[in-house]
Short mmCIF file of C-alpha atoms in Angstrom, two decimals:
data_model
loop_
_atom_site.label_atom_id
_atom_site.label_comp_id
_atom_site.label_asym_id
_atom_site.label_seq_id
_atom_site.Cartn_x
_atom_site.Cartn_y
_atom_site.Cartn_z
CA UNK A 1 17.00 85.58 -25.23
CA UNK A 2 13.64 85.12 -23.58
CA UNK A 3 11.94 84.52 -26.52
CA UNK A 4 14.03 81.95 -27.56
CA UNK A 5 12.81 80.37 -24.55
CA UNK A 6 8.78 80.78 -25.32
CA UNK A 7 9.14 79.17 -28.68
CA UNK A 8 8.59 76.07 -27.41
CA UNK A 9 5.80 77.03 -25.40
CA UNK A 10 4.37 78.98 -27.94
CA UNK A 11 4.39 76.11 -29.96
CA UNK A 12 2.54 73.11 -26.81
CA UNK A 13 0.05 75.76 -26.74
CA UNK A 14 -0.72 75.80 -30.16
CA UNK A 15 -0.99 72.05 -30.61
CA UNK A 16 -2.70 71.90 -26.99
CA UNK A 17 -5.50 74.79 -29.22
CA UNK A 18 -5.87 72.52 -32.54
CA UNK A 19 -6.44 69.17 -30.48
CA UNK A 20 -9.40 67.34 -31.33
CA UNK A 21 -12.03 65.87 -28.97
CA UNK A 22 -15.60 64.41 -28.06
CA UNK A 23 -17.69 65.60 -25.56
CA UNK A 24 -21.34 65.13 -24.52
CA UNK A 25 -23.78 63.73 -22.46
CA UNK A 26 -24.89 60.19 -21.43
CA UNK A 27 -28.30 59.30 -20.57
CA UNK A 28 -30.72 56.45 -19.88
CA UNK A 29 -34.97 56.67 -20.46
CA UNK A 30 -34.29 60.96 -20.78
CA UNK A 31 -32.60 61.47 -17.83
CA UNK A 32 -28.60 61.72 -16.96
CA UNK A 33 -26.44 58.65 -15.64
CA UNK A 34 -24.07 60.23 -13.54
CA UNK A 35 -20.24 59.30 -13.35
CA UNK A 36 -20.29 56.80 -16.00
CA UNK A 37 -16.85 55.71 -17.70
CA UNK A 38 -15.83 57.12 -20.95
CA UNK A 39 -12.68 55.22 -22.90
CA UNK A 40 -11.21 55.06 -26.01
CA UNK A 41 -10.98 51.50 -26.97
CA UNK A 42 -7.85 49.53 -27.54
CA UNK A 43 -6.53 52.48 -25.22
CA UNK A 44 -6.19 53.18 -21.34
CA UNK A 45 -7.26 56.66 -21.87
CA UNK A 46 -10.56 57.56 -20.66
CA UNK A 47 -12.37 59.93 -18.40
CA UNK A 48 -15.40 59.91 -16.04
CA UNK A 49 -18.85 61.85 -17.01
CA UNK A 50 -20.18 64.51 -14.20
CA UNK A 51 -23.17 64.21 -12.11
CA UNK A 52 -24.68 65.83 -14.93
CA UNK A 53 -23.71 63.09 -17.68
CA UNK A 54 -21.59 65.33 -19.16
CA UNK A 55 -17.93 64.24 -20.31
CA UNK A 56 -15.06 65.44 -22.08
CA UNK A 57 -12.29 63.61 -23.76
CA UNK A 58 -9.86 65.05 -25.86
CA UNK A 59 -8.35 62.35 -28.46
CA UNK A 60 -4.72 61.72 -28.99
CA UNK A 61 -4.72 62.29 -33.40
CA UNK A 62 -7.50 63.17 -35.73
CA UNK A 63 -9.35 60.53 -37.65
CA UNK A 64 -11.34 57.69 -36.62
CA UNK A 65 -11.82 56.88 -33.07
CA UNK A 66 -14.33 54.24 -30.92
CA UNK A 67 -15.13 55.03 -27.70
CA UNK A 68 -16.77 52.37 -24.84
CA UNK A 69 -19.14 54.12 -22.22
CA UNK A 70 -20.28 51.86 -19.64
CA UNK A 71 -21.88 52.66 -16.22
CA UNK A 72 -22.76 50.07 -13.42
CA UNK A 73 -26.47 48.96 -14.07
CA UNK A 74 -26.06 49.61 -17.82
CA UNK A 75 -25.52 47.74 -21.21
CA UNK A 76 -21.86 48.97 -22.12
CA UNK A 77 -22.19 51.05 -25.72
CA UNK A 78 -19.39 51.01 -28.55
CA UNK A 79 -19.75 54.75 -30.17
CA UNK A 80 -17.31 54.87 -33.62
CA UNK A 81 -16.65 58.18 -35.68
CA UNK A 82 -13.84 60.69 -36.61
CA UNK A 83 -12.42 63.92 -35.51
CA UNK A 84 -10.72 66.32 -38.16
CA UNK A 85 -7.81 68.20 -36.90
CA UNK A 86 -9.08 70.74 -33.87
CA UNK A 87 -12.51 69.61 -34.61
CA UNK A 88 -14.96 69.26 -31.15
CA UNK A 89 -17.40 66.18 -31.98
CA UNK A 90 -20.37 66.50 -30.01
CA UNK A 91 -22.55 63.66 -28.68
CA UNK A 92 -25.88 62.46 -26.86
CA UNK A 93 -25.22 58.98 -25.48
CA UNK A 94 -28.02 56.69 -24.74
CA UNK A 95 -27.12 53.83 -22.68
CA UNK A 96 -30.21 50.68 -21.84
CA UNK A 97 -30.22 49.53 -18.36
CA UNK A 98 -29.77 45.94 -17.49
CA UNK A 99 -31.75 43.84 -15.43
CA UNK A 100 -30.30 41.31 -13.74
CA UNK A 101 -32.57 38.37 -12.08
CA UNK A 102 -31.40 36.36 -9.38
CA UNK A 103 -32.35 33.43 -7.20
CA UNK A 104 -34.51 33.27 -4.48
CA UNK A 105 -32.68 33.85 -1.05
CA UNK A 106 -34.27 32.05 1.81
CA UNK A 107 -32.97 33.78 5.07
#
């Protein structure tokens, strides 16, 4: 009887093993920009880099996939590729900072 009841579980767990994702690490000029925003475009799914750079995002099929990472300060970047079934892509993000010019304030 209980393992009629761990089939199911047996079987998220599997799935949850052969997901596919894309991880990596985002960085300006050689060194890290922290907590910058990770999504999958056309999508609300996303997730956050470290104070490292670092990120993880697991995708929701195989195939092709585009991701946006933007950080405050930074050109946002459009990254396109594919994931195979339970494949981990692996990439090194280089984002170009933006400078912004403003007017003169007299105080």
């Amino acid at each position: 009887m209980i393992a009629r009841h761990c089939l199911p579980l047996l079987a998220l767990l599997a799935a949850a093993a052969s997901a596919q994702t894309v991880e990596g690490t985002i960085a300006s000029e050689g060194a890290p920009v922290p907590f910058a925003t990770v999504r999958l475009a056309e999508t609300e799914r996303g997730t956050a880099a470290d104070a490292e750079g670092a990120f993880r995002l697991a995708l929701p099929e195989p195939g092709p996939f585009a991701l946006i990472v933007s950080a405050v300060g930074y050109e946002p970047l459009r990254i396109e590729g594919a994931a195979a079934e339970g494949e981990t892509v692996r990439l090194a993000v280089a984002l170009d900072a933006v400078t912004v010019e403003t007017d003169d304030v007299v105080v």
